[in-house]
CSV table of N, CA and C in Angstrom, one decimal:
chain,number,residue,atom,x,y,z
S,1,UNK,N,3.2,84.5,-195.0
S,1,UNK,CA,3.2,83.1,-195.4
S,1,UNK,C,2.1,82.4,-194.6
S,2,UNK,N,1.9,82.8,-193.3
S,2,UNK,CA,0.9,82.1,-192.5
S,2,UNK,C,-0.6,82.5,-193.0
S,3,UNK,N,-0.7,83.5,-193.8
S,3,UNK,CA,-2.0,83.9,-194.2
S,3,UNK,C,-2.6,83.0,-195.3
S,4,UNK,N,-1.7,82.2,-195.9
S,4,UNK,CA,-2.2,81.3,-197.0
S,4,UNK,C,-2.9,80.1,-196.5
S,5,UNK,N,-2.7,79.8,-195.2
S,5,UNK,CA,-3.3,78.5,-194.7
S,5,UNK,C,-4.6,78.8,-194.0
S,6,UNK,N,-5.1,77.8,-193.2
S,6,UNK,CA,-6.4,77.8,-192.6
S,6,UNK,C,-6.7,79.1,-191.8
S,7,UNK,N,-8.0,79.2,-191.3
S,7,UNK,CA,-8.4,80.4,-190.7
S,7,UNK,C,-7.7,80.7,-189.3
S,8,UNK,N,-7.5,79.6,-188.5
S,8,UNK,CA,-6.7,79.9,-187.3
S,8,UNK,C,-5.3,80.3,-187.5
S,9,UNK,N,-4.7,79.7,-188.5
S,9,UNK,CA,-3.3,80.1,-188.9
S,9,UNK,C,-3.3,81.5,-189.5
S,10,UNK,N,-4.4,81.8,-190.2
S,10,UNK,CA,-4.5,83.2,-190.8
S,10,UNK,C,-4.6,84.2,-189.7
S,11,UNK,N,-5.4,83.8,-188.6
S,11,UNK,CA,-5.6,84.7,-187.5
S,11,UNK,C,-4.2,84.9,-186.8
S,12,UNK,N,-3.5,83.8,-186.6
S,12,UNK,CA,-2.1,84.0,-186.0
S,12,UNK,C,-1.2,84.8,-186.9
S,13,UNK,N,-1.3,84.7,-188.2
S,13,UNK,CA,-0.5,85.5,-189.1
S,13,UNK,C,-0.8,86.9,-189.0
S,14,UNK,N,-2.1,87.3,-188.9
S,14,UNK,CA,-2.4,88.7,-188.8
S,14,UNK,C,-2.0,89.2,-187.4
S,15,UNK,N,-2.1,88.4,-186.4
S,15,UNK,CA,-1.7,88.8,-185.0
S,15,UNK,C,-0.2,89.1,-185.0
S,16,UNK,N,0.6,88.2,-185.6
S,16,UNK,CA,2.0,88.4,-185.6
S,16,UNK,C,2.4,89.6,-186.5
S,17,UNK,N,1.7,89.8,-187.5
S,17,UNK,CA,1.9,91.0,-188.4
S,17,UNK,C,1.7,92.3,-187.6
S,18,UNK,N,0.6,92.3,-186.9
S,18,UNK,CA,0.2,93.5,-186.1
S,18,UNK,C,1.2,93.7,-185.0
S,19,UNK,N,1.6,92.7,-184.3
S,19,UNK,CA,2.6,92.8,-183.2
S,19,UNK,C,3.9,93.3,-183.8
S,20,UNK,N,4.3,92.8,-184.9
S,20,UNK,CA,5.6,93.1,-185.5
S,20,UNK,C,5.6,94.6,-186.0
S,21,UNK,N,4.5,95.1,-186.5
S,21,UNK,CA,4.5,96.4,-187.1
S,21,UNK,C,4.1,97.5,-186.0
S,22,UNK,N,3.5,97.1,-184.9
S,22,UNK,CA,3.1,98.1,-183.9
S,22,UNK,C,4.1,99.1,-183.4
S,23,UNK,N,5.3,98.6,-183.2
S,23,UNK,CA,6.3,99.6,-182.6
S,23,UNK,C,6.9,100.5,-183.7
S,24,UNK,N,6.7,100.3,-184.9
S,24,UNK,CA,7.3,101.1,-186.0
S,24,UNK,C,6.9,102.6,-185.9
S,25,UNK,N,5.7,102.9,-185.8
S,25,UNK,CA,5.2,104.3,-185.8
S,25,UNK,C,5.7,105.1,-184.6
S,26,UNK,N,5.6,104.6,-183.4
S,26,UNK,CA,6.2,105.3,-182.2
S,26,UNK,C,7.7,105.5,-182.4
S,27,UNK,N,8.4,104.5,-182.8
S,27,UNK,CA,9.9,104.6,-183.0
S,27,UNK,C,10.2,105.6,-184.1
S,28,UNK,N,9.4,105.7,-185.1
S,28,UNK,CA,9.7,106.6,-186.2
S,28,UNK,C,9.5,108.1,-185.7
S,29,UNK,N,8.4,108.3,-184.9
S,29,UNK,CA,8.2,109.6,-184.4
S,29,UNK,C,9.3,110.0,-183.4
S,30,UNK,N,9.7,109.0,-182.5
S,30,UNK,CA,10.7,109.3,-181.5
S,30,UNK,C,12.1,109.6,-182.2
S,31,UNK,N,12.4,109.0,-183.3
S,31,UNK,CA,13.7,109.1,-183.9
S,31,UNK,C,13.8,110.3,-184.8
S,32,UNK,N,12.7,111.0,-185.1
S,32,UNK,CA,12.7,112.2,-186.0
S,32,UNK,C,13.7,113.3,-185.6
S,33,UNK,N,13.7,113.7,-184.3
S,33,UNK,CA,14.6,114.8,-184.0
S,33,UNK,C,16.1,114.3,-184.1
S,34,UNK,N,16.4,113.0,-183.9
S,34,UNK,CA,17.7,112.5,-184.0
S,34,UNK,C,18.2,112.5,-185.5
S,35,UNK,N,17.2,112.2,-186.4
S,35,UNK,CA,17.6,112.0,-187.8
S,35,UNK,C,17.6,113.3,-188.5
S,36,UNK,N,16.7,114.3,-188.2
S,36,UNK,CA,16.6,115.5,-189.0
S,36,UNK,C,16.9,116.8,-188.2
S,37,UNK,N,17.2,116.7,-186.9
S,37,UNK,CA,17.5,117.8,-186.1
S,37,UNK,C,16.2,118.4,-185.4
S,38,UNK,N,16.5,119.0,-184.3
S,38,UNK,CA,15.3,119.5,-183.5
S,38,UNK,C,14.6,120.7,-184.2
S,39,UNK,N,15.3,121.4,-185.1
S,39,UNK,CA,14.7,122.6,-185.7
S,39,UNK,C,13.6,122.1,-186.7
S,40,UNK,N,13.8,121.0,-187.4
S,40,UNK,CA,12.8,120.6,-188.4
S,40,UNK,C,11.9,119.5,-187.9
S,41,UNK,N,12.2,119.0,-186.7
S,41,UNK,CA,11.4,117.8,-186.3
S,41,UNK,C,9.9,118.1,-186.1
S,42,UNK,N,9.6,119.2,-185.6
S,42,UNK,CA,8.1,119.5,-185.3
S,42,UNK,C,7.3,119.4,-186.6
S,43,UNK,N,7.8,120.0,-187.7
S,43,UNK,CA,7.1,120.0,-189.0
S,43,UNK,C,7.1,118.6,-189.5
S,44,UNK,N,8.2,117.9,-189.4
S,44,UNK,CA,8.3,116.6,-190.0
S,44,UNK,C,7.4,115.6,-189.2
S,45,UNK,N,7.3,115.7,-187.9
S,45,UNK,CA,6.4,114.9,-187.2
S,45,UNK,C,5.0,115.1,-187.6
S,46,UNK,N,4.6,116.4,-187.9
S,46,UNK,CA,3.3,116.7,-188.4
S,46,UNK,C,3.0,116.0,-189.7
S,47,UNK,N,4.0,116.0,-190.6
S,47,UNK,CA,3.9,115.3,-191.9
S,47,UNK,C,3.7,113.8,-191.7
S,48,UNK,N,4.5,113.3,-190.8
S,48,UNK,CA,4.4,111.8,-190.5
S,48,UNK,C,3.0,111.5,-190.0
S,49,UNK,N,2.5,112.3,-189.1
S,49,UNK,CA,1.2,112.0,-188.5
S,49,UNK,C,0.1,112.2,-189.5
S,50,UNK,N,0.2,113.2,-190.3
S,50,UNK,CA,-0.8,113.4,-191.4
S,50,UNK,C,-0.8,112.2,-192.4
S,51,UNK,N,0.4,111.8,-192.7
S,51,UNK,CA,0.5,110.6,-193.7
S,51,UNK,C,-0.1,109.4,-193.0
S,52,UNK,N,0.2,109.2,-191.8
S,52,UNK,CA,-0.3,108.0,-191.1
S,52,UNK,C,-1.9,108.0,-191.1
S,53,UNK,N,-2.4,109.2,-190.7
S,53,UNK,CA,-3.9,109.3,-190.7
S,53,UNK,C,-4.5,109.2,-192.1
S,54,UNK,N,-3.8,109.7,-193.1
S,54,UNK,CA,-4.3,109.5,-194.4
S,54,UNK,C,-4.3,108.1,-194.9
S,55,UNK,N,-3.2,107.4,-194.5
S,55,UNK,CA,-3.1,106.0,-194.9
S,55,UNK,C,-4.2,105.1,-194.2
S,56,UNK,N,-4.4,105.4,-192.9
S,56,UNK,CA,-5.3,104.6,-192.1
S,56,UNK,C,-6.8,104.9,-192.6
S,57,UNK,N,-7.0,106.1,-193.2
S,57,UNK,CA,-8.3,106.4,-193.7
S,57,UNK,C,-8.6,105.8,-195.1
S,58,UNK,N,-7.5,105.7,-195.9
S,58,UNK,CA,-7.7,105.3,-197.3
S,58,UNK,C,-7.5,103.8,-197.6
S,59,UNK,N,-6.5,103.2,-196.9
S,59,UNK,CA,-6.1,101.9,-197.2
S,59,UNK,C,-7.1,100.8,-196.9
S,60,UNK,N,-7.8,100.8,-195.8
S,60,UNK,CA,-8.9,99.8,-195.6
S,60,UNK,C,-10.0,99.9,-196.6
S,61,UNK,N,-10.6,101.1,-196.9
S,61,UNK,CA,-11.6,101.1,-198.0
S,61,UNK,C,-11.1,100.6,-199.4
S,62,UNK,N,-9.8,101.0,-199.6
S,62,UNK,CA,-9.2,100.6,-200.9
S,62,UNK,C,-9.1,99.0,-201.0
S,63,UNK,N,-8.7,98.4,-199.8
S,63,UNK,CA,-8.6,97.0,-199.8
S,63,UNK,C,-10.0,96.4,-199.9
S,64,UNK,N,-11.0,97.0,-199.3
S,64,UNK,CA,-12.4,96.5,-199.4
S,64,UNK,C,-12.9,96.5,-200.8
S,65,UNK,N,-12.6,97.5,-201.6
S,65,UNK,CA,-13.0,97.5,-203.0
S,65,UNK,C,-12.2,96.5,-203.8
S,66,UNK,N,-10.9,96.3,-203.5
S,66,UNK,CA,-10.2,95.4,-204.3
S,66,UNK,C,-10.6,93.9,-203.9
S,67,UNK,N,-10.8,93.7,-202.6
S,67,UNK,CA,-11.2,92.3,-202.2
S,67,UNK,C,-12.7,92.0,-202.6
S,68,UNK,N,-13.5,93.0,-202.8
S,68,UNK,CA,-14.8,92.8,-203.4
S,68,UNK,C,-14.7,92.2,-204.8
S,69,UNK,N,-13.8,92.7,-205.6
S,69,UNK,CA,-13.6,92.3,-206.9
S,69,UNK,C,-12.8,90.9,-207.0
S,70,UNK,N,-11.8,90.8,-206.2
S,70,UNK,CA,-10.8,89.7,-206.3
S,70,UNK,C,-10.9,88.7,-205.2
S,71,UNK,N,-11.6,89.0,-204.1
S,71,UNK,CA,-11.7,88.0,-203.0
S,71,UNK,C,-10.6,88.4,-201.9
S,72,UNK,N,-10.9,87.8,-200.7
S,72,UNK,CA,-10.0,88.1,-199.6
S,72,UNK,C,-8.6,87.5,-199.7
S,73,UNK,N,-8.4,86.5,-200.6
S,73,UNK,CA,-7.2,85.9,-200.8
S,73,UNK,C,-6.1,86.8,-201.3
S,74,UNK,N,-6.5,88.0,-201.8
S,74,UNK,CA,-5.6,89.0,-202.3
S,74,UNK,C,-4.8,89.7,-201.2
S,75,UNK,N,-5.2,89.5,-199.9
S,75,UNK,CA,-4.6,90.3,-198.8
S,75,UNK,C,-3.0,90.2,-198.8
S,76,UNK,N,-2.4,89.0,-198.9
S,76,UNK,CA,-0.9,88.9,-198.9
S,76,UNK,C,-0.3,89.7,-200.1
S,77,UNK,N,-0.9,89.7,-201.2
S,77,UNK,CA,-0.4,90.4,-202.4
S,77,UNK,C,-0.6,91.9,-202.1
S,78,UNK,N,-1.7,92.3,-201.6
S,78,UNK,CA,-2.0,93.7,-201.3
S,78,UNK,C,-0.9,94.2,-200.3
S,79,UNK,N,-0.7,93.4,-199.2
S,79,UNK,CA,0.3,93.9,-198.2
S,79,UNK,C,1.7,93.9,-198.8
S,80,UNK,N,2.1,93.0,-199.7
S,80,UNK,CA,3.4,93.0,-200.3
S,80,UNK,C,3.5,94.2,-201.2
S,81,UNK,N,2.5,94.6,-201.9
S,81,UNK,CA,2.5,95.8,-202.8
S,81,UNK,C,2.7,97.1,-202.0
S,82,UNK,N,2.0,97.1,-200.9
S,82,UNK,CA,2.1,98.3,-200.0
S,82,UNK,C,3.5,98.4,-199.4
S,83,UNK,N,4.1,97.3,-198.9
S,83,UNK,CA,5.4,97.3,-198.4
S,83,UNK,C,6.4,97.6,-199.4
S,84,UNK,N,6.3,97.1,-200.6
S,84,UNK,CA,7.2,97.4,-201.7
S,84,UNK,C,7.1,98.9,-202.1
S,85,UNK,N,5.9,99.5,-202.1
S,85,UNK,CA,5.8,100.9,-202.3
S,85,UNK,C,6.5,101.7,-201.2
S,86,UNK,N,6.3,101.3,-200.0
S,86,UNK,CA,7.0,102.0,-198.8
S,86,UNK,C,8.5,101.9,-198.9
S,87,UNK,N,9.0,100.8,-199.3
S,87,UNK,CA,10.5,100.6,-199.4
S,87,UNK,C,11.0,101.5,-200.5
S,88,UNK,N,10.3,101.5,-201.7
S,88,UNK,CA,10.7,102.4,-202.8
S,88,UNK,C,10.7,103.8,-202.4
S,89,UNK,N,9.6,104.3,-201.7
S,89,UNK,CA,9.5,105.7,-201.3
S,89,UNK,C,10.6,106.0,-200.3
S,90,UNK,N,10.9,105.1,-199.4
S,90,UNK,CA,11.9,105.3,-198.4
S,90,UNK,C,13.3,105.5,-199.0
S,91,UNK,N,13.6,104.6,-199.9
S,91,UNK,CA,14.9,104.6,-200.6
S,91,UNK,C,15.1,105.9,-201.4
S,92,UNK,N,14.0,106.3,-202.1
S,92,UNK,CA,14.1,107.5,-202.9
S,92,UNK,C,14.3,108.7,-202.0
S,93,UNK,N,13.6,108.7,-200.9
S,93,UNK,CA,13.7,109.8,-199.9
S,93,UNK,C,15.1,109.9,-199.4
S,94,UNK,N,15.7,108.8,-198.9
S,94,UNK,CA,17.0,108.8,-198.4
S,94,UNK,C,18.0,109.2,-199.5
S,95,UNK,N,17.8,108.8,-200.7
S,95,UNK,CA,18.7,109.2,-201.8
S,95,UNK,C,18.7,110.7,-202.0
S,96,UNK,N,17.5,111.3,-202.0
S,96,UNK,CA,17.3,112.7,-202.1
S,96,UNK,C,17.9,113.5,-200.9
S,97,UNK,N,17.8,113.0,-199.8
S,97,UNK,CA,18.3,113.7,-198.6
S,97,UNK,C,19.8,113.7,-198.6
S,98,UNK,N,20.4,112.6,-199.0
S,98,UNK,CA,21.9,112.4,-199.0
S,98,UNK,C,22.6,113.2,-200.1
S,99,UNK,N,21.9,113.8,-201.0
S,99,UNK,CA,22.5,114.5,-202.1
S,99,UNK,C,23.2,115.7,-201.7
């Protein structure tokens, strides 16, 4: 919501977004053995790290291309779409694991 207002407020919004999301990746890696067992955790942590590196390599250029066409104001929508996709994938994964 803070991203829709002036540049200083936008900076604060991005700062809060970064601070809020920063602990997610280390917590996810740390919780893998507890969630999936020690036997499978090494392979799953590898998949998590590969996915993170792929995302960090592809998402900024993708946003650059989209923002070149539609402008920087598309950032909140872009972030909401990514979060929505992540929630959908997570729910689908959990549903398949619990079968």
